[in-house]
C-alpha positions as protocol buffer text, in pm:
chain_id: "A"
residue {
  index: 1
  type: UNK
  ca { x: 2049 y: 2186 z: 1967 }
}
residue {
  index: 2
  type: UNK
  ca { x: 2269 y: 1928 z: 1791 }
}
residue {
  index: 3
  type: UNK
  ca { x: 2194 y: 1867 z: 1414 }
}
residue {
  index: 4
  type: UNK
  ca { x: 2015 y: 1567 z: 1334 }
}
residue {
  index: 5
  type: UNK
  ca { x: 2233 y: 1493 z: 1018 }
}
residue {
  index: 6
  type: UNK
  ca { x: 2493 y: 1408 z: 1229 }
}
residue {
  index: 7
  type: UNK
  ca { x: 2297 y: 1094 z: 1348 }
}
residue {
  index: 8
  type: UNK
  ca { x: 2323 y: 952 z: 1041 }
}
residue {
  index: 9
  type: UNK
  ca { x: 2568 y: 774 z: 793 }
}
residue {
  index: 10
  type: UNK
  ca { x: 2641 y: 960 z: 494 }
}
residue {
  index: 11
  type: UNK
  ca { x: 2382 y: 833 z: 273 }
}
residue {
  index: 12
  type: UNK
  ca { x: 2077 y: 970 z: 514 }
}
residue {
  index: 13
  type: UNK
  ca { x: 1879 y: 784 z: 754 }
}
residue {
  index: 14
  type: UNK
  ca { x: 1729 y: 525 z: 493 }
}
residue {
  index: 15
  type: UNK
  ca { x: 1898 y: 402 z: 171 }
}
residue {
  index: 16
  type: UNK
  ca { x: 1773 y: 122 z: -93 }
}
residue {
  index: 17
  type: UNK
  ca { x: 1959 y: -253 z: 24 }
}
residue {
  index: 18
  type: UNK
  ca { x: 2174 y: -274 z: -300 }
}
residue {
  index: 19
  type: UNK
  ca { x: 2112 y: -651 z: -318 }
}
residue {
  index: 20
  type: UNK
  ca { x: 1721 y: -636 z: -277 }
}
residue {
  index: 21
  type: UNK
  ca { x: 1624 y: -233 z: -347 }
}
residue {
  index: 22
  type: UNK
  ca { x: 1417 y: -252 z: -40 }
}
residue {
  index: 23
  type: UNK
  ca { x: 1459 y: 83 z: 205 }
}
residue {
  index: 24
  type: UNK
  ca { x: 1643 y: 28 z: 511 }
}
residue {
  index: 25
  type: UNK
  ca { x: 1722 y: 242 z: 797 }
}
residue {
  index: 26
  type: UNK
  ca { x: 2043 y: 365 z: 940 }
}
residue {
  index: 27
  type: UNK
  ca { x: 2160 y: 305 z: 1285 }
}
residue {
  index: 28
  type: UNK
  ca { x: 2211 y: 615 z: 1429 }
}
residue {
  index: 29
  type: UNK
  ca { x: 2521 y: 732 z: 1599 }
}
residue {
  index: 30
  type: UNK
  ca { x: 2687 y: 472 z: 1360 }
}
residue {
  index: 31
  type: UNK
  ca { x: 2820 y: 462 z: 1004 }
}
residue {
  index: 32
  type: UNK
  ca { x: 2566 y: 124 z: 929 }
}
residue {
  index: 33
  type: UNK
  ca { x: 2251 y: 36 z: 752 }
}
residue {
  index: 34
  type: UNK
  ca { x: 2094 y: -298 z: 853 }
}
residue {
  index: 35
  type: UNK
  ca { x: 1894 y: -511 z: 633 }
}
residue {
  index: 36
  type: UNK
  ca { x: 1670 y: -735 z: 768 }
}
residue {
  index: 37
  type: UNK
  ca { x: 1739 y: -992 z: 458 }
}
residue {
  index: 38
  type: UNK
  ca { x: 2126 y: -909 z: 372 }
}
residue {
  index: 39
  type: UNK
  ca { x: 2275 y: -764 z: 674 }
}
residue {
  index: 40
  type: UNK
  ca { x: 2517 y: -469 z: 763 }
}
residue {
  index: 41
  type: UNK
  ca { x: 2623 y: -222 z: 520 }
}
residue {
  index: 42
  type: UNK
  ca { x: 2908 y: 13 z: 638 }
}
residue {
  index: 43
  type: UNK
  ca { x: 2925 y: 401 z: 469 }
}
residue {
  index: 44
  type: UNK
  ca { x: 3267 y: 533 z: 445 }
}
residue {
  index: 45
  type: UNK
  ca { x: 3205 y: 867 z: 484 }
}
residue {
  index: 46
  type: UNK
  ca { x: 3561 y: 964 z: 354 }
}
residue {
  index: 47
  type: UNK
  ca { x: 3504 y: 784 z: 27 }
}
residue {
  index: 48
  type: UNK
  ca { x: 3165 y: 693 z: -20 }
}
residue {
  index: 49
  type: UNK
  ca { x: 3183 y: 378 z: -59 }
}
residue {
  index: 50
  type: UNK
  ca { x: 2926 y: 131 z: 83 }
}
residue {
  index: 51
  type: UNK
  ca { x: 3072 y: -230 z: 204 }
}
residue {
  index: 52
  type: UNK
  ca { x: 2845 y: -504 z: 287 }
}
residue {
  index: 53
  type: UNK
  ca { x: 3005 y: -632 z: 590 }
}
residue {
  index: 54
  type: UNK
  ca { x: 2956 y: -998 z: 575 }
}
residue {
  index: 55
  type: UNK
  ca { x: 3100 y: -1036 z: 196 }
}
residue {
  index: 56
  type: UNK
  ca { x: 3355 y: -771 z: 149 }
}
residue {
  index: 57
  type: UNK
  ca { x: 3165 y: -597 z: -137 }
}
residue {
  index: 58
  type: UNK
  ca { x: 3189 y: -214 z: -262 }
}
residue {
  index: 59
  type: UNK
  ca { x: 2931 y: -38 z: -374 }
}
residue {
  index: 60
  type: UNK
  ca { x: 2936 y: 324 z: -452 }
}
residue {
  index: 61
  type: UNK
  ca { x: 2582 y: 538 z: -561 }
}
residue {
  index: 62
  type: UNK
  ca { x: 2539 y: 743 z: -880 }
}
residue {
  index: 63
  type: UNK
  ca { x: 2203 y: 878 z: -964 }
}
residue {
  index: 64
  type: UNK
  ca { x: 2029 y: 695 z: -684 }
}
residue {
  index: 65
  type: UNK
  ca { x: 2138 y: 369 z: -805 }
}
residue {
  index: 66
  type: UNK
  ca { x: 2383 y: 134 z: -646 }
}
residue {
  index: 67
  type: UNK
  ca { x: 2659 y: -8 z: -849 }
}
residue {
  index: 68
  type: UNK
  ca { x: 2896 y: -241 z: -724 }
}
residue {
  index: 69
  type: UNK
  ca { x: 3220 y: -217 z: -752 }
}
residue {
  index: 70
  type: UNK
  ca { x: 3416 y: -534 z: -899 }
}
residue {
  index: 71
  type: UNK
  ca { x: 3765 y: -696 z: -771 }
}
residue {
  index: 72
  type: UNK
  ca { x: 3745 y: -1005 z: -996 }
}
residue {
  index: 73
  type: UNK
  ca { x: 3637 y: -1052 z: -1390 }
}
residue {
  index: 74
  type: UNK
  ca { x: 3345 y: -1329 z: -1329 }
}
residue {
  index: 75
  type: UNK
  ca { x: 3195 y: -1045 z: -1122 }
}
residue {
  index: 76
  type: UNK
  ca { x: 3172 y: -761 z: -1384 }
}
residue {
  index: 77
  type: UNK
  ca { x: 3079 y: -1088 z: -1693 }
}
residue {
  index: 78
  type: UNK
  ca { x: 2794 y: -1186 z: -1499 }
}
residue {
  index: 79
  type: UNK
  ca { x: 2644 y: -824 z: -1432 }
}
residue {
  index: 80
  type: UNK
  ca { x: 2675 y: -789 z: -1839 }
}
residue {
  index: 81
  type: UNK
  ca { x: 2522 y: -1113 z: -1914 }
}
residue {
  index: 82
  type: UNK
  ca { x: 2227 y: -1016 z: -1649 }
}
residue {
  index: 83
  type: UNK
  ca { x: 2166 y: -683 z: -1835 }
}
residue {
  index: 84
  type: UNK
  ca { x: 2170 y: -861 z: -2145 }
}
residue {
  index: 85
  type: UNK
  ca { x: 1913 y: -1090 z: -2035 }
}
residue {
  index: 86
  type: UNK
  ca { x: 1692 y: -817 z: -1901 }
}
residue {
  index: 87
  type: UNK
  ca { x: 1740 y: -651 z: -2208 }
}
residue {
  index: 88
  type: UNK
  ca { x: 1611 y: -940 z: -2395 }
}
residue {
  index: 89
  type: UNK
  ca { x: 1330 y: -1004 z: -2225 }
}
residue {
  index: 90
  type: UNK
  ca { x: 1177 y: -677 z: -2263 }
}
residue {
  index: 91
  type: UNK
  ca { x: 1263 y: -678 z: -2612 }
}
residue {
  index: 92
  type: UNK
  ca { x: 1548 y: -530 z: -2713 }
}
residue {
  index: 93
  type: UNK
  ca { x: 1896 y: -693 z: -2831 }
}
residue {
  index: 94
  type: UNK
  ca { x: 2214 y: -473 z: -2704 }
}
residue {
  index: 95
  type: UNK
  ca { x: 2450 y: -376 z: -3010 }
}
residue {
  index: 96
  type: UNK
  ca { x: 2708 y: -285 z: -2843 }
}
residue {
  index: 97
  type: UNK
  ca { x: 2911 y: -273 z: -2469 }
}
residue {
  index: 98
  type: UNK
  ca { x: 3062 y: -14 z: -2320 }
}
residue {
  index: 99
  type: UNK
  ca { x: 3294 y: -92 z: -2038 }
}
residue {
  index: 100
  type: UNK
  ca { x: 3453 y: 151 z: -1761 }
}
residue {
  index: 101
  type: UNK
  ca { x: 3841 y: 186 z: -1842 }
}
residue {
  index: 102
  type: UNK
  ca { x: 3855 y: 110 z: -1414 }
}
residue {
  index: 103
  type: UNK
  ca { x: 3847 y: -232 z: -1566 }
}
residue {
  index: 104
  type: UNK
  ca { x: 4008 y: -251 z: -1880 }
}
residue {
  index: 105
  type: UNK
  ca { x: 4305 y: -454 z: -1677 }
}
residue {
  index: 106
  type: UNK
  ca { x: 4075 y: -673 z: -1513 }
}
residue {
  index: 107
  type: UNK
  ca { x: 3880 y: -748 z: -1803 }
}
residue {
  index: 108
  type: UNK
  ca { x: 4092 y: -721 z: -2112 }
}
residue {
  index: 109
  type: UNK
  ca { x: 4230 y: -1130 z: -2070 }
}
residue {
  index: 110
  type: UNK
  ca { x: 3869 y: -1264 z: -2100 }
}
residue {
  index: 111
  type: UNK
  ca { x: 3713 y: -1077 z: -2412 }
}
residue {
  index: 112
  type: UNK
  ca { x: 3776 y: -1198 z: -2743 }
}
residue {
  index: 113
  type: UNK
  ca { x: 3998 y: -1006 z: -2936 }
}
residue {
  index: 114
  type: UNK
  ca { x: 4054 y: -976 z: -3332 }
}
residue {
  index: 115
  type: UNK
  ca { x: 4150 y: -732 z: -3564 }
}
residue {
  index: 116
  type: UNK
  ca { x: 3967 y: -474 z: -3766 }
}
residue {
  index: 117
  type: UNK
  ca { x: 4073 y: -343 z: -4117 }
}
residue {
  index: 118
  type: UNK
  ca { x: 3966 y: 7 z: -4202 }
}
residue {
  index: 119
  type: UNK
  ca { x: 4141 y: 157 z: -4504 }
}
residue {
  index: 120
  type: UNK
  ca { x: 4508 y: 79 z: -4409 }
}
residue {
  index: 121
  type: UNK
  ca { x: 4468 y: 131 z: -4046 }
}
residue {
  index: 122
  type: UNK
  ca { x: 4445 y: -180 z: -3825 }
}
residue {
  index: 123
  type: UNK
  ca { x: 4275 y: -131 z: -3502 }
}
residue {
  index: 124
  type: UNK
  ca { x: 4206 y: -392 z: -3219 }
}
residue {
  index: 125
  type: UNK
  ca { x: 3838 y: -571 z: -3173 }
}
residue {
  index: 126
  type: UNK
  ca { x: 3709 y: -645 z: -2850 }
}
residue {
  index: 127
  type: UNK
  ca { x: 3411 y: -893 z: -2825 }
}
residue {
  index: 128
  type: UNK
  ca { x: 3202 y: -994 z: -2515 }
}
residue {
  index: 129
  type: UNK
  ca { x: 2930 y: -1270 z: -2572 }
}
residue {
  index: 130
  type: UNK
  ca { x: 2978 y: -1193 z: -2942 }
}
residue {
  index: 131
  type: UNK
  ca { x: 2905 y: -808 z: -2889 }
}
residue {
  index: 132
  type: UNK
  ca { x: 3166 y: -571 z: -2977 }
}
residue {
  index: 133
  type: UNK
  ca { x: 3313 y: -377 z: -2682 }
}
residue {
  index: 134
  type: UNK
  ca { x: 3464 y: -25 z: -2606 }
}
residue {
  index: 135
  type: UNK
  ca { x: 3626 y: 100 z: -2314 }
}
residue {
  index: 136
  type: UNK
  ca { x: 3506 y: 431 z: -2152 }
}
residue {
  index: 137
  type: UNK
  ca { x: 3782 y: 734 z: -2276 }
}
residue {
  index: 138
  type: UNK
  ca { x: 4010 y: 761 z: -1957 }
}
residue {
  index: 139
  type: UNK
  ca { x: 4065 y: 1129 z: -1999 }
}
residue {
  index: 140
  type: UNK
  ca { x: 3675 y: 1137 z: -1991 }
}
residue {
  index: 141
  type: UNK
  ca { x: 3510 y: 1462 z: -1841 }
}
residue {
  index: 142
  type: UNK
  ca { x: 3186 y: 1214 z: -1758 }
}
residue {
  index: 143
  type: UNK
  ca { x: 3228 y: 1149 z: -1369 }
}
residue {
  index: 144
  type: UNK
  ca { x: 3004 y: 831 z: -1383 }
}
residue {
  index: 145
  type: UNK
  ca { x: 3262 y: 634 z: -1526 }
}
residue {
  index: 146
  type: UNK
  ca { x: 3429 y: 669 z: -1174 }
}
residue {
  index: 147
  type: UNK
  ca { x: 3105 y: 494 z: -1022 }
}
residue {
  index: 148
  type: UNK
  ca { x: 2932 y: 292 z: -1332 }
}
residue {
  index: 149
  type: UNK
  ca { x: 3079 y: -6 z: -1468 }
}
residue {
  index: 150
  type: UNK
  ca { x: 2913 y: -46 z: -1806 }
}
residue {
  index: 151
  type: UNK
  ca { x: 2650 y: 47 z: -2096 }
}
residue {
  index: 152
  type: UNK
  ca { x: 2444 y: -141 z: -2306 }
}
residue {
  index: 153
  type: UNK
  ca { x: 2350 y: 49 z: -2636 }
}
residue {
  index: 154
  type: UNK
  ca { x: 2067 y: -137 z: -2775 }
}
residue {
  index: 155
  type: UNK
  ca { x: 1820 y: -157 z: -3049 }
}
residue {
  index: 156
  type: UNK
  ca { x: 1444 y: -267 z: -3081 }
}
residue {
  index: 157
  type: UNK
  ca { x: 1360 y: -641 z: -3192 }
}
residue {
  index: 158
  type: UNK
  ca { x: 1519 y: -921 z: -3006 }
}
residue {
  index: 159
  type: UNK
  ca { x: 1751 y: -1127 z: -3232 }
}
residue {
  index: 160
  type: UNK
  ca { x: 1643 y: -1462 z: -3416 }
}
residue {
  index: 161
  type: UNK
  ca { x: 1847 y: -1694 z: -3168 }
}
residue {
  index: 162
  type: UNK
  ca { x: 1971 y: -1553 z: -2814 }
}
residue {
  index: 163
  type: UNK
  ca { x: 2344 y: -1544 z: -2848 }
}
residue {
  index: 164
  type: UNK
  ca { x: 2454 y: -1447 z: -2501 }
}
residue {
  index: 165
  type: UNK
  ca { x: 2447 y: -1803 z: -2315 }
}
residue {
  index: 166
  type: UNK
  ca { x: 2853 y: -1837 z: -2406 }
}
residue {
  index: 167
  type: UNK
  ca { x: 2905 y: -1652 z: -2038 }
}
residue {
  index: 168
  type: UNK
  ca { x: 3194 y: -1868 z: -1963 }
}
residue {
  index: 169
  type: UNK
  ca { x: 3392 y: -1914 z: -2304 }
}
């Protein structure tokens, strides 16, 4: 009797589409997942990573929840300024971002950067749509930073004017 696992792609017979979150079936006796709106999606069993074979883009799972993974800044902007706007809507205004240090080289050219004065120490500033941001420790013992790409801390109570529409400053 053979196992049924091995029928499967990594991921199980049936994963959420990462574009749409609907469930779609594997192909058995192959690595792929087919949507019926989005198309193939190839598992790497070697390093879990998910590519969507007609555009080239990674996406790796943490906590049930796809994230993709970025090659270019405009990618990883817009994903912020889309949680932001979520975030918004249901009410809440984000204080502060906290980026994956995966990305800190990819990233660090676009943000707005100033300096901080505290006592006589001088440290660096990092602002994304007018939000201060901080990098994820790279000696951290957290394993999602591998996987996620950012974090929103927010507050309650949506700001008096909606600041985040500078996405391409």
């Amino acid at each position: 009797m053979t196992n049924v696992n091995f029928q499967y792609p990594i991921f199980g017979p049936d994963i959420k589409c990462p574009h749409c979150r609907q469930t779609i079936e594997a192909l058995t006796l192959t690595d792929t997942y087919l949507c019926p709106r989005h198309g193939a999606f190839e598992a790497d069993p070697n390093t879990k990573v998910l590519v969507h074979l007609q555009s080239g883009r990674h996406w790796r799972l943490w906590e049930d929840k796809w994230y993709r993974q970025h090659t270019h800044p405009d990618g990883i902007r817009f994903e912020i300024h889309e949680a932001l706007d979520r975030l918004y809507t249901e009410g809440y205004r984000a204080t502060k971002v906290i980026i994956s240090e995966r990305y800190y080289s990819l990233i660090s050219s676009y943000l707005e950067k100033g300096n901080n004065w505290q006592g006589e120490k001088e440290t660096k500033v990092y602002k994304l749509y007018g939000l201060p941001v901080e990098f994820s420790s790279k000696a951290s013992d957290e394993p999602c930073w591998e996987i996620i790409n950012f974090i929103l801390e927010k507050e309650k109570g949506a700001p008096s004017r909606y600041p985040y529409f500078r996405l391409f400053e």
